[in-house]
Amino acid sequence: MAEPYVSLYPLGGLGEIGMNCMAYRTERTMCLVDCGLMFPEDYHFGVDVVIPCFDYVLRNKQLLSGIVLTHGHEDHIGALPWLLQNVDVPVYGSEFTLALVEGKLKEHDLDRWADLRPVRPYDRLLLGDFTFNFFPVCHSIIEGFGLGIETPVGRMVHTGDFKIDRNPLGGHATDLAAFRKFSDSGVRLMLSDSTNVEREGFALTEREIKVSMREIFNNAKGRILVSLFSSHIQRIQEVFDLADAEGRKVAVSGRSMQRNIELAREMGHLKIPKGTFIELDRLDEYGDSELVVLVTGSQGEPLAALSRMAMGEHRQLAVKPDDLFILSSRFIPGNVRAITRVINNLYRLGAEVMYEKMHGIHASGHAHAGELTLMLETVRPEYFIPVHGEYRHLVKHRRLAVDCGVEDECALLIENGQPVTFFGDGTYRLEPLFPAEKILVDGKGVGDVGQSVLKERQLLAGEGMVIVVLVVDEASGEISLGPDIMSKGFVFEQQYSHVLDDAKCIVLDVHENIMPGDTAKLKERIRSALRRFFRKVLGRDPVVVPLVISI
């Protein structure tokens, strides 16, 4: 009989914030934990989202028994529509998580085919060689789970995203007792959220946030506009409760916020005081001191309600001088410029803005170092792998695990594409690397945008394009029409018409020195001559596209 083993294949989330996806595999079973996406960086011109490379999963899809979701944030569920187009397996998660998944799948016309199976806290789920136990955790979204996994080589804990709220509101707590009970017989491996390892102590609690928000609500003279993550149902509940206590009505602007509020109400997770919720078009019926508005766009998204207000482009909401904006969310790295631009524009319009760096109005959903230490001391794993973080977060979380008693050689630092196998005799082995590059999604194209296309887009964005149109008589080689020169993102044509006229003369000179019929050579000479000219005259190097048409 072959020695039992469990291999872990990290498809995403180890070395970046987002795109969390881990494959657990034995000889006859494979399960995925989470299937998230990342949002594009500034240099990903035109890219909509970034997803993991699923090649390994698809090559072994006959082994895939199911997909287990820890919670419903995009970085844990967002890539499901692209994977479920190619595999037919059940997806397990909490009721609220699966409701969010169903909404995503509807956008891709996949909801009719998906097999979504809800699980409840403390359920045990058998999937081939694995048994999953679901433990409630506190996070910035309701119904999140940490996982206790029974495997052929011992027990493993996958914490998911969590924090340890010492004084929870509404029962949203991480059940350390359940983690401790599961770990009593020994845990071979623990994988834990590393996002906030650089922050000391404990995160603020939701109760502390509510106290801060109550003081702000008490002192506000005009409208209060609150921007937060649309999936943070607990924080949304706090806003409704505070508004009701102050005699204010609450309206919502933003489709994702409206959809999640309706969903949470239907499932009993959001209890809105009677008469508090009003439609956005009824704002004029109330004084400014009687209103709270929930708006989307806490990360500076250009088409969201908050950004449109800051630009004066929202059809129903105009910024007023007495408006108080509360940005009750963290500044995600990569979005800081966009958020600060929105804040500056709101100040230009006369509003006051409160945000995390200046006021205690946001509590992170990710454990700080003190909470990570408490989880390590609760589980007491033999082996440890930090996950869900950039490389520096993984390094520091590994150090923390060693400080908490994990042997130095048992605290493993791996990245996406580096599998590791654990054997029944207590040993482990690093396996050969597998493809785990980021896949760029642009519209309906998946993976067709690579480095060469991005480089071209970068050139177009940085320097612009010049199009030269020339119609040539095929028989005589004489010019029948043109040359016409069009600038796209290169120069303002009216201001630089003299430069473009000189460029036309250069095209004519090039044409005179090329043998008739040699279209390829003519195009190449036009391209090189105009690039030299524009570099010399303007110090710019646009993309030159010659269109030579023979008739």
PDB file of N, CA and C in Angstrom, residues 510-550:
ATOM      1  N   VAL A 510      10.016  60.382 -48.675  1.00  0.00           N
ATOM      2  CA  VAL A 510      10.274  58.950 -48.576  1.00  0.00           C
ATOM      3  C   VAL A 510       9.703  58.226 -49.789  1.00  0.00           C
ATOM      4  N   HIS A 511       8.491  58.608 -50.192  1.00  0.00           N
ATOM      5  CA  HIS A 511       7.830  57.948 -51.325  1.00  0.00           C
ATOM      6  C   HIS A 511       8.634  58.097 -52.607  1.00  0.00           C
ATOM      7  N   GLU A 512       9.211  59.267 -52.810  1.00  0.00           N
ATOM      8  CA  GLU A 512       9.968  59.528 -54.039  1.00  0.00           C
ATOM      9  C   GLU A 512      11.205  58.638 -54.155  1.00  0.00           C
ATOM     10  N   ASN A 513      11.714  58.165 -53.018  1.00  0.00           N
ATOM     11  CA  ASN A 513      12.956  57.397 -53.023  1.00  0.00           C
ATOM     12  C   ASN A 513      12.751  55.886 -52.905  1.00  0.00           C
ATOM     13  N   ILE A 514      11.508  55.438 -53.056  1.00  0.00           N
ATOM     14  CA  ILE A 514      11.198  54.000 -52.972  1.00  0.00           C
ATOM     15  C   ILE A 514      10.718  53.525 -54.337  1.00  0.00           C
ATOM     16  N   MET A 515      11.204  52.376 -54.748  1.00  0.00           N
ATOM     17  CA  MET A 515      10.779  51.802 -56.028  1.00  0.00           C
ATOM     18  C   MET A 515       9.276  51.526 -56.007  1.00  0.00           C
ATOM     19  N   PRO A 516       8.536  51.806 -57.101  1.00  0.00           N
ATOM     20  CA  PRO A 516       7.101  51.528 -57.165  1.00  0.00           C
ATOM     21  C   PRO A 516       6.816  50.057 -56.903  1.00  0.00           C
ATOM     22  N   GLY A 517       5.762  49.803 -56.127  1.00  0.00           N
ATOM     23  CA  GLY A 517       5.328  48.437 -55.843  1.00  0.00           C
ATOM     24  C   GLY A 517       5.906  47.837 -54.583  1.00  0.00           C
ATOM     25  N   ASP A 518       6.966  48.452 -54.015  1.00  0.00           N
ATOM     26  CA  ASP A 518       7.577  47.908 -52.795  1.00  0.00           C
ATOM     27  C   ASP A 518       6.879  48.506 -51.569  1.00  0.00           C
ATOM     28  N   THR A 519       5.645  48.046 -51.315  1.00  0.00           N
ATOM     29  CA  THR A 519       4.809  48.617 -50.256  1.00  0.00           C
ATOM     30  C   THR A 519       5.404  48.379 -48.872  1.00  0.00           C
ATOM     31  N   ALA A 520       5.948  47.191 -48.647  1.00  0.00           N
ATOM     32  CA  ALA A 520       6.497  46.865 -47.327  1.00  0.00           C
ATOM     33  C   ALA A 520       7.649  47.797 -46.973  1.00  0.00           C
ATOM     34  N   LYS A 521       8.520  48.043 -47.942  1.00  0.00           N
ATOM     35  CA  LYS A 521       9.658  48.919 -47.690  1.00  0.00           C
ATOM     36  C   LYS A 521       9.200  50.362 -47.472  1.00  0.00           C
ATOM     37  N   LEU A 522       8.171  50.774 -48.236  1.00  0.00           N
ATOM     38  CA  LEU A 522       7.634  52.127 -48.086  1.00  0.00           C
ATOM     39  C   LEU A 522       7.088  52.336 -46.663  1.00  0.00           C
ATOM     40  N   LYS A 523       6.342  51.355 -46.175  1.00  0.00           N
ATOM     41  CA  LYS A 523       5.782  51.469 -44.824  1.00  0.00           C
ATOM     42  C   LYS A 523       6.891  51.585 -43.778  1.00  0.00           C
ATOM     43  N   GLU A 524       7.905  50.739 -43.897  1.00  0.00           N
ATOM     44  CA  GLU A 524       8.974  50.726 -42.910  1.00  0.00           C
ATOM     45  C   GLU A 524       9.741  52.037 -42.914  1.00  0.00           C
ATOM     46  N   ARG A 525      10.017  52.588 -44.138  1.00  0.00           N
ATOM     47  CA  ARG A 525      10.751  53.860 -44.231  1.00  0.00           C
ATOM     48  C   ARG A 525       9.921  55.016 -43.671  1.00  0.00           C
ATOM     49  N   ILE A 526       8.619  55.016 -43.924  1.00  0.00           N
ATOM     50  CA  ILE A 526       7.753  56.060 -43.357  1.00  0.00           C
ATOM     51  C   ILE A 526       7.794  56.004 -41.844  1.00  0.00           C
ATOM     52  N   ARG A 527       7.692  54.792 -41.306  1.00  0.00           N
ATOM     53  CA  ARG A 527       7.666  54.626 -39.855  1.00  0.00           C
ATOM     54  C   ARG A 527       8.960  55.144 -39.225  1.00  0.00           C
ATOM     55  N   SER A 528      10.109  54.727 -39.749  1.00  0.00           N
ATOM     56  CA  SER A 528      11.381  55.125 -39.152  1.00  0.00           C
ATOM     57  C   SER A 528      11.661  56.608 -39.350  1.00  0.00           C
ATOM     58  N   ALA A 529      11.321  57.158 -40.526  1.00  0.00           N
ATOM     59  CA  ALA A 529      11.580  58.580 -40.792  1.00  0.00           C
ATOM     60  C   ALA A 529      10.745  59.474 -39.882  1.00  0.00           C
ATOM     61  N   LEU A 530       9.450  59.123 -39.689  1.00  0.00           N
ATOM     62  CA  LEU A 530       8.601  59.959 -38.851  1.00  0.00           C
ATOM     63  C   LEU A 530       8.981  59.840 -37.379  1.00  0.00           C
ATOM     64  N   ARG A 531       9.381  58.654 -36.936  1.00  0.00           N
ATOM     65  CA  ARG A 531       9.803  58.525 -35.534  1.00  0.00           C
ATOM     66  C   ARG A 531      11.037  59.388 -35.260  1.00  0.00           C
ATOM     67  N   ARG A 532      12.000  59.397 -36.212  1.00  0.00           N
ATOM     68  CA  ARG A 532      13.191  60.252 -36.054  1.00  0.00           C
ATOM     69  C   ARG A 532      12.785  61.721 -36.022  1.00  0.00           C
ATOM     70  N   PHE A 533      11.866  62.101 -36.901  1.00  0.00           N
ATOM     71  CA  PHE A 533      11.428  63.495 -36.991  1.00  0.00           C
ATOM     72  C   PHE A 533      10.755  63.938 -35.692  1.00  0.00           C
ATOM     73  N   PHE A 534       9.826  63.126 -35.183  1.00  0.00           N
ATOM     74  CA  PHE A 534       9.092  63.520 -33.974  1.00  0.00           C
ATOM     75  C   PHE A 534      10.011  63.548 -32.761  1.00  0.00           C
ATOM     76  N   ARG A 535      10.985  62.646 -32.685  1.00  0.00           N
ATOM     77  CA  ARG A 535      11.937  62.670 -31.575  1.00  0.00           C
ATOM     78  C   ARG A 535      12.771  63.943 -31.612  1.00  0.00           C
ATOM     79  N   LYS A 536      13.173  64.354 -32.820  1.00  0.00           N
ATOM     80  CA  LYS A 536      14.024  65.533 -32.960  1.00  0.00           C
ATOM     81  C   LYS A 536      13.262  66.816 -32.674  1.00  0.00           C
ATOM     82  N   VAL A 537      12.024  66.919 -33.185  1.00  0.00           N
ATOM     83  CA  VAL A 537      11.269  68.171 -33.095  1.00  0.00           C
ATOM     84  C   VAL A 537      10.552  68.307 -31.753  1.00  0.00           C
ATOM     85  N   LEU A 538       9.948  67.222 -31.264  1.00  0.00           N
ATOM     86  CA  LEU A 538       9.103  67.297 -30.077  1.00  0.00           C
ATOM     87  C   LEU A 538       9.640  66.499 -28.885  1.00  0.00           C
ATOM     88  N   GLY A 539      10.687  65.677 -29.116  1.00  0.00           N
ATOM     89  CA  GLY A 539      11.181  64.834 -28.037  1.00  0.00           C
ATOM     90  C   GLY A 539      10.197  63.748 -27.654  1.00  0.00           C
ATOM     91  N   ARG A 540       9.345  63.334 -28.594  1.00  0.00           N
ATOM     92  CA  ARG A 540       8.338  62.295 -28.334  1.00  0.00           C
ATOM     93  C   ARG A 540       8.517  61.163 -29.342  1.00  0.00           C
ATOM     94  N   ASP A 541       8.069  59.993 -28.939  1.00  0.00           N
ATOM     95  CA  ASP A 541       8.252  58.817 -29.785  1.00  0.00           C
ATOM     96  C   ASP A 541       6.935  58.054 -29.903  1.00  0.00           C
ATOM     97  N   PRO A 542       6.008  58.555 -30.717  1.00  0.00           N
ATOM     98  CA  PRO A 542       4.703  57.899 -30.826  1.00  0.00           C
ATOM     99  C   PRO A 542       4.783  56.599 -31.623  1.00  0.00           C
ATOM    100  N   VAL A 543       3.735  55.798 -31.499  1.00  0.00           N
ATOM    101  CA  VAL A 543       3.581  54.629 -32.359  1.00  0.00           C
ATOM    102  C   VAL A 543       3.110  55.130 -33.726  1.00  0.00           C
ATOM    103  N   VAL A 544       3.883  54.856 -34.766  1.00  0.00           N
ATOM    104  CA  VAL A 544       3.541  55.317 -36.121  1.00  0.00           C
ATOM    105  C   VAL A 544       2.974  54.141 -36.912  1.00  0.00           C
ATOM    106  N   VAL A 545       1.770  54.305 -37.427  1.00  0.00           N
ATOM    107  CA  VAL A 545       1.096  53.246 -38.177  1.00  0.00           C
ATOM    108  C   VAL A 545       0.856  53.724 -39.607  1.00  0.00           C
ATOM    109  N   PRO A 546       1.691  53.301 -40.581  1.00  0.00           N
ATOM    110  CA  PRO A 546       1.470  53.681 -41.977  1.00  0.00           C
ATOM    111  C   PRO A 546       0.452  52.737 -42.631  1.00  0.00           C
ATOM    112  N   LEU A 547      -0.560  53.318 -43.234  1.00  0.00           N
ATOM    113  CA  LEU A 547      -1.547  52.546 -43.995  1.00  0.00           C
ATOM    114  C   LEU A 547      -1.386  52.918 -45.469  1.00  0.00           C
ATOM    115  N   VAL A 548      -0.720  52.046 -46.207  1.00  0.00           N
ATOM    116  CA  VAL A 548      -0.476  52.281 -47.633  1.00  0.00           C
ATOM    117  C   VAL A 548      -1.409  51.375 -48.422  1.00  0.00           C
ATOM    118  N   ILE A 549      -2.285  51.976 -49.191  1.00  0.00           N
ATOM    119  CA  ILE A 549      -3.298  51.227 -49.935  1.00  0.00           C
ATOM    120  C   ILE A 549      -2.981  51.324 -51.425  1.00  0.00           C
ATOM    121  N   SER A 550      -2.802  50.178 -52.074  1.00  0.00           N
ATOM    122  CA  SER A 550      -2.523  50.149 -53.513  1.00  0.00           C
ATOM    123  C   SER A 550      -3.818  49.896 -54.278  1.00  0.00           C
TER     124      SER A 550
END
